[in-house]
Coordinates of C-alpha atoms in Angstrom, one line a residue:
Chain C
M109 CA -86.4 77.0 -26.5
S110 CA -85.6 76.4 -22.4
A111 CA -83.9 78.2 -20.6
R112 CA -81.2 75.7 -20.2
S113 CA -81.2 75.3 -23.5
F114 CA -80.7 79.1 -24.5
L115 CA -77.8 79.1 -21.6
A116 CA -76.4 75.7 -23.1
F117 CA -76.4 77.7 -26.8
F118 CA -75.4 80.9 -25.3
A119 CA -72.0 78.9 -23.8
V120 CA -71.2 77.4 -26.9
L121 CA -71.7 80.6 -29.2
A122 CA -69.2 82.3 -26.3
V123 CA -66.6 79.7 -26.4
V124 CA -66.3 79.2 -30.5
G125 CA -66.5 83.3 -30.3
L126 CA -63.6 83.7 -28.1
L127 CA -61.6 80.8 -30.0
A128 CA -62.4 82.6 -33.4
Y129 CA -61.0 85.7 -31.9
G130 CA -57.9 84.5 -30.7
L131 CA -57.0 83.2 -33.8
L132 CA -58.2 86.4 -35.9
S133 CA -56.6 88.8 -33.5
K134 CA -52.9 86.3 -33.1
G135 CA -52.1 87.3 -36.6
A136 CA -48.7 89.1 -37.4
T137 CA -48.8 92.3 -38.9
K138 CA -48.5 92.3 -42.3
I139 CA -46.3 95.4 -44.0
A140 CA -46.3 95.4 -47.9
I141 CA -44.0 97.1 -50.4
G142 CA -45.5 101.0 -50.9
D143 CA -47.0 100.8 -47.0
P144 CA -45.7 103.5 -44.8
V145 CA -42.3 102.5 -42.7
P146 CA -43.4 102.1 -39.4
D147 CA -42.0 104.4 -36.7
R148 CA -42.0 105.3 -33.6
V149 CA -39.1 107.6 -31.6
L150 CA -36.7 105.7 -29.7
P151 CA -34.1 105.4 -27.7
A152 CA -30.7 106.1 -29.3
L153 CA -27.9 103.6 -28.8
P154 CA -25.9 103.6 -27.0
G155 CA -27.2 107.0 -26.3
P156 CA -28.5 109.8 -25.1
G157 CA -30.8 111.1 -27.2
H158 CA -33.6 109.7 -29.6
G159 CA -34.2 109.2 -33.1
S160 CA -36.7 107.9 -35.6
L161 CA -37.0 107.2 -39.2
A162 CA -39.1 110.5 -39.7
E163 CA -35.8 112.3 -39.1
H164 CA -34.8 110.9 -42.5
R165 CA -37.5 111.6 -44.5
G166 CA -36.2 113.0 -48.1
E167 CA -33.9 110.1 -48.0
W168 CA -33.3 106.9 -49.0
V169 CA -32.9 104.4 -45.8
L170 CA -32.0 101.1 -45.3
V171 CA -33.6 99.8 -41.9
N172 CA -31.9 96.9 -40.2
L173 CA -33.4 94.8 -37.6
W174 CA -30.5 93.1 -35.7
A175 CA -29.5 91.3 -32.5
S176 CA -26.4 90.9 -30.4
W177 CA -26.9 87.6 -30.0
C178 CA -27.6 86.9 -33.7
I179 CA -24.7 85.4 -35.4
P180 CA -25.8 86.5 -39.1
C181 CA -25.7 90.1 -38.1
R182 CA -22.2 89.8 -37.4
E183 CA -21.3 89.1 -40.6
E184 CA -23.6 91.9 -41.8
A185 CA -22.8 94.4 -39.6
P186 CA -19.4 95.5 -41.7
V187 CA -21.5 94.9 -44.8
L188 CA -23.8 97.4 -43.7
E189 CA -20.9 99.9 -42.6
R190 CA -19.6 99.6 -46.1
F191 CA -22.6 100.7 -48.2
Y192 CA -23.5 103.3 -45.8
R193 CA -19.8 104.9 -46.4
R194 CA -20.3 104.3 -50.5
M195 CA -24.0 105.7 -50.2
H196 CA -24.0 107.8 -47.7
A197 CA -23.0 111.2 -49.8
D198 CA -25.9 110.0 -52.3
N199 CA -28.9 110.9 -50.1
M200 CA -28.5 107.1 -48.9
T201 CA -28.7 106.4 -44.8
V202 CA -28.9 103.2 -43.3
V203 CA -30.5 102.9 -39.8
G204 CA -30.0 100.1 -37.4
I205 CA -32.7 99.1 -35.0
N206 CA -31.9 96.6 -32.2
V207 CA -34.3 94.4 -31.1
Q208 CA -35.0 91.8 -28.8
D209 CA -31.9 92.0 -27.1
N210 CA -30.5 93.3 -23.8
G211 CA -29.0 96.8 -23.6
D212 CA -25.7 95.7 -22.5
D213 CA -25.0 93.4 -25.1
A214 CA -26.0 95.5 -27.9
I215 CA -23.7 98.1 -26.8
A216 CA -20.9 95.6 -26.7
F217 CA -22.1 94.6 -29.8
L218 CA -21.7 97.8 -31.5
R219 CA -17.6 98.0 -29.8
E220 CA -16.9 94.8 -31.5
H221 CA -18.4 96.1 -35.1
P222 CA -18.4 100.0 -35.0
S223 CA -21.2 101.5 -37.1
T224 CA -20.9 105.4 -38.1
Y225 CA -25.1 105.1 -39.1
P226 CA -27.7 105.9 -36.4
Q227 CA -28.5 102.8 -34.1
L228 CA -31.8 103.2 -32.7
R229 CA -33.1 100.4 -29.6
S230 CA -36.4 98.5 -29.1
I231 CA -37.5 97.2 -26.2
G232 CA -38.4 93.2 -26.3
N233 CA -40.1 93.2 -30.0
E234 CA -42.7 95.9 -29.9
R235 CA -40.3 97.2 -33.2
S236 CA -40.3 93.4 -34.5
A237 CA -43.8 93.2 -34.3
A238 CA -44.7 96.5 -35.8
F239 CA -42.1 95.5 -39.0
G240 CA -44.1 92.0 -39.0
S241 CA -40.4 90.5 -38.4
I242 CA -39.9 86.8 -38.1
G243 CA -36.6 86.8 -37.1
V244 CA -32.9 88.8 -37.2
P245 CA -31.7 89.8 -39.1
E246 CA -34.0 91.7 -41.6
N247 CA -33.7 94.8 -43.6
F248 CA -36.1 97.2 -45.1
L249 CA -35.6 100.0 -47.6
V250 CA -37.4 103.1 -47.5
N251 CA -38.1 105.8 -50.3
P252 CA -37.9 109.4 -49.8
R253 CA -41.4 109.4 -49.0
G254 CA -41.2 107.0 -46.2
R255 CA -42.6 104.4 -47.6
L256 CA -41.0 100.5 -48.0
A257 CA -39.3 99.7 -51.5
L258 CA -38.0 96.4 -50.7
I259 CA -38.4 93.8 -47.8
W260 CA -35.4 91.8 -47.3
R261 CA -36.3 89.4 -44.1
A262 CA -32.5 88.3 -44.5
P263 CA -29.1 89.1 -44.3
V264 CA -27.7 91.1 -46.8
D265 CA -24.3 91.2 -48.3
D266 CA -22.4 93.4 -51.1
T267 CA -23.9 91.5 -53.9
I268 CA -27.8 91.7 -52.9
L269 CA -27.3 95.5 -51.7
R270 CA -25.4 96.2 -55.3
E271 CA -28.4 93.7 -57.3
R272 CA -31.3 94.5 -55.3
V273 CA -30.8 98.1 -53.3
D274 CA -28.7 99.7 -56.0
P275 CA -31.0 99.6 -59.0
L276 CA -34.2 101.1 -56.6
I277 CA -32.2 103.9 -55.7
E278 CA -30.6 104.6 -58.8
G279 CA -33.7 104.1 -61.1
S280 CA -35.6 107.0 -59.1
R281 CA -32.7 109.4 -59.8
Chain J
M272 CA -75.5 77.8 14.3
R273 CA -74.4 81.4 13.2
R274 CA -72.2 81.8 16.0
A275 CA -70.3 78.7 15.7
A276 CA -69.7 79.9 11.9
A277 CA -68.6 83.0 13.2
L278 CA -66.4 81.7 14.9
A279 CA -64.9 79.1 12.8
V280 CA -64.0 81.7 10.3
L281 CA -62.8 84.2 13.0
V282 CA -60.3 81.5 14.0
L283 CA -59.5 80.4 10.2
T284 CA -58.5 84.0 9.7
A285 CA -56.4 84.3 12.8
G286 CA -54.9 80.7 11.9
L287 CA -53.6 81.9 8.7
L288 CA -52.3 85.5 9.5
T289 CA -50.4 83.6 12.2
L290 CA -49.4 81.3 9.4
A291 CA -48.3 84.6 6.7
A292 CA -46.8 87.0 9.7
P293 CA -43.5 85.3 9.2
V294 CA -43.3 85.7 5.4
L295 CA -44.7 89.1 5.5
A296 CA -42.4 90.5 7.9
A297 CA -39.8 89.0 6.4
P298 CA -37.4 91.5 4.2
P299 CA -37.1 90.0 0.6
R300 CA -34.8 87.0 0.3
Q301 CA -32.1 87.1 -2.5
T302 CA -33.3 84.7 -5.6
T303 CA -31.7 82.1 -7.6
V304 CA -31.4 81.6 -11.4
H305 CA -33.4 78.8 -11.2
D306 CA -36.0 80.5 -9.0
I307 CA -36.3 82.9 -11.9
E308 CA -35.9 80.7 -15.1
D309 CA -39.4 79.0 -14.6
E310 CA -41.1 82.4 -14.0
V311 CA -39.8 84.4 -17.3
M312 CA -40.1 83.7 -21.2
C313 CA -37.8 83.6 -23.4
P314 CA -39.3 86.1 -25.7
I315 CA -38.1 84.9 -29.1
C316 CA -38.9 81.1 -28.5
G317 CA -42.0 81.7 -26.7
T318 CA -41.4 79.4 -24.2
L319 CA -40.3 79.1 -20.6
L320 CA -36.2 80.5 -20.2
E321 CA -35.5 77.0 -18.6
L322 CA -36.7 75.3 -21.6
A323 CA -34.9 77.6 -23.9
D324 CA -32.0 76.9 -25.4
S325 CA -31.6 79.5 -28.1
P326 CA -28.7 81.8 -28.5
Q327 CA -31.0 84.7 -27.2
A328 CA -32.4 82.4 -23.9
K329 CA -28.3 81.9 -23.4
R330 CA -27.8 85.5 -23.0
E331 CA -31.5 86.5 -20.9
K332 CA -29.8 83.7 -18.8
V333 CA -26.3 85.1 -18.6
Y334 CA -28.2 88.5 -17.9
V335 CA -30.6 87.1 -14.6
A336 CA -27.0 85.4 -13.6
K337 CA -25.6 88.7 -13.4
L338 CA -28.4 90.3 -11.4
V339 CA -28.6 87.1 -9.1
V340 CA -24.8 87.3 -8.5
A341 CA -25.4 91.1 -7.5
G342 CA -28.3 90.4 -4.9
K343 CA -31.2 91.3 -6.6
T344 CA -34.7 90.4 -5.1
K345 CA -36.8 88.1 -7.8
T346 CA -38.7 91.2 -8.2
E347 CA -35.8 93.1 -8.6
V348 CA -34.4 90.6 -11.4
K349 CA -38.3 90.7 -13.0
D350 CA -38.1 94.3 -13.3
A351 CA -34.9 94.4 -14.9
L352 CA -35.8 92.0 -17.7
V353 CA -39.2 94.0 -17.8
A354 CA -36.9 96.7 -18.7
Q355 CA -34.4 95.0 -21.1
Y356 CA -37.1 92.5 -23.0
G357 CA -40.0 94.2 -22.5
P358 CA -43.5 92.8 -21.0
S359 CA -43.7 90.2 -22.9
V360 CA -40.6 88.3 -20.6
L361 CA -42.6 87.5 -18.1
A362 CA -44.8 84.2 -18.2
L363 CA -48.2 86.2 -17.8
P364 CA -50.6 86.8 -20.4
K365 CA -51.1 90.4 -21.7
A366 CA -53.9 92.9 -19.7
S367 CA -55.1 93.7 -23.6
G368 CA -56.3 91.8 -26.8
F369 CA -57.3 88.1 -26.8
D370 CA -54.8 87.5 -23.9
L371 CA -57.0 89.6 -21.7
S372 CA -59.6 86.7 -21.8
A373 CA -57.1 84.9 -19.2
Y374 CA -58.2 86.8 -16.7
L375 CA -61.6 87.6 -17.7
V376 CA -63.0 84.3 -18.3
P377 CA -62.1 82.6 -14.7
I378 CA -64.0 85.8 -13.2
V379 CA -67.1 85.3 -15.3
A380 CA -67.1 81.6 -14.9
L381 CA -66.7 82.6 -11.2
A382 CA -69.5 85.0 -11.4
I383 CA -71.6 82.7 -13.3
A384 CA -71.2 79.9 -11.1
A385 CA -71.8 82.1 -8.2
V386 CA -75.1 83.0 -9.8
A387 CA -76.0 79.5 -10.9
L388 CA -75.6 78.5 -6.9
A389 CA -77.8 81.1 -5.6
F390 CA -80.5 80.1 -7.8
S391 CA -80.1 76.4 -6.9
V392 CA -79.9 77.3 -3.1
A393 CA -83.0 79.6 -3.0
R394 CA -84.9 76.6 -5.3
W395 CA -83.6 74.3 -2.6
R396 CA -84.9 76.0 0.2
R397 CA -88.6 77.0 -1.7
D398 CA -88.8 73.2 -2.3
G399 CA -88.6 72.8 1.5
G400 CA -84.7 72.5 2.0
G401 CA -84.5 69.0 1.9
S402 CA -86.8 69.0 5.4
S403 CA -89.9 66.2 4.9
S404 CA -92.4 68.9 5.6
G405 CA -95.3 66.7 4.3
E406 CA -95.6 68.5 1.2
D407 CA -93.8 66.0 -1.0
A408 CA -94.8 62.9 0.8
P409 CA -96.6 59.9 -1.6
P410 CA -100.0 60.2 -1.1
A411 CA -101.8 57.7 1.7
P412 CA -103.1 54.9 0.3
R413 CA -106.5 54.7 -0.3
G414 CA -109.5 52.0 -1.7
E415 CA -107.8 48.4 -1.8
D416 CA -104.7 49.4 -1.0
A417 CA -105.4 50.8 2.3
E418 CA -107.3 47.6 3.3
R419 CA -104.6 45.8 2.4
L420 CA -102.3 47.7 4.2
E421 CA -104.6 47.5 7.3
T422 CA -104.7 43.6 6.8
D423 CA -100.5 43.5 6.7
L424 CA -100.4 45.7 9.8
G425 CA -102.8 44.0 11.6
R426 CA -100.8 40.9 10.7
Y427 CA -97.4 41.9 13.0
D428 CA -99.8 42.6 15.6
L429 CA -97.9 45.8 16.4

């Protein structure tokens, strides 16, 4: 093989390798039932302070990814607040994580839709990516051992919470 | 020849510095919404903000407009956007993972082109640099060809 042929072969190989690597590395994070919940310390919303899901180990946690510009999130907010008030005494909490949003808009949203459960804020899409999120809102039920028990990539309402979430919590008792 | 080239480089550098001086010395100008929108992304939509019309993009545009009205410079607006939406809001590839190739490929290509050019120049110079040194001259005619050439030249009485 001449030097020129070798160079051409190497160049083609490099381009194909680069494209293949690009295709493989662009895949979204995949999470599944039974996986440990993606977690990291985040700023509390509206602040000050920080929080993480690890603080709730030993409790059932419904993680809600939301954004102020998301219209279904407005309808979902009072549903989650009702759920939290109903279940909080039963070793259950809700944690909201604001994603892909502007901090001021998120605070204004919480003024309009007050929540008594903890709220955290993720800058940009870092947490969305960790949860393999495809939009907002999305909900994830985490068992007391910190593992995913339900992945619900849509808004929840009272019926879904009663039929899909409650049985998992009650079944563990 | 070398002095002329050095002089040309000197004049060019001086010219560029003269042109760039007012830009470098001027205080940063207040920016406009349009000036920003074509340089930042709507992170959810994956497109430039100026092309996006999603609810998130609309909120982002309002935020940019607020900052512009507050008299922020383009850099300050971009910094504020990164603080709110993360680095993906900038219309620049990330300096990690596959996106790193967007920075590396041009550098590697430039390096390969420079090496290829250097080799070509060296080869060209080794081969005589285009001057007619005689090494590449066609061989002189011999035998019948030489006689015929002489006859032809004699015919013209040069």
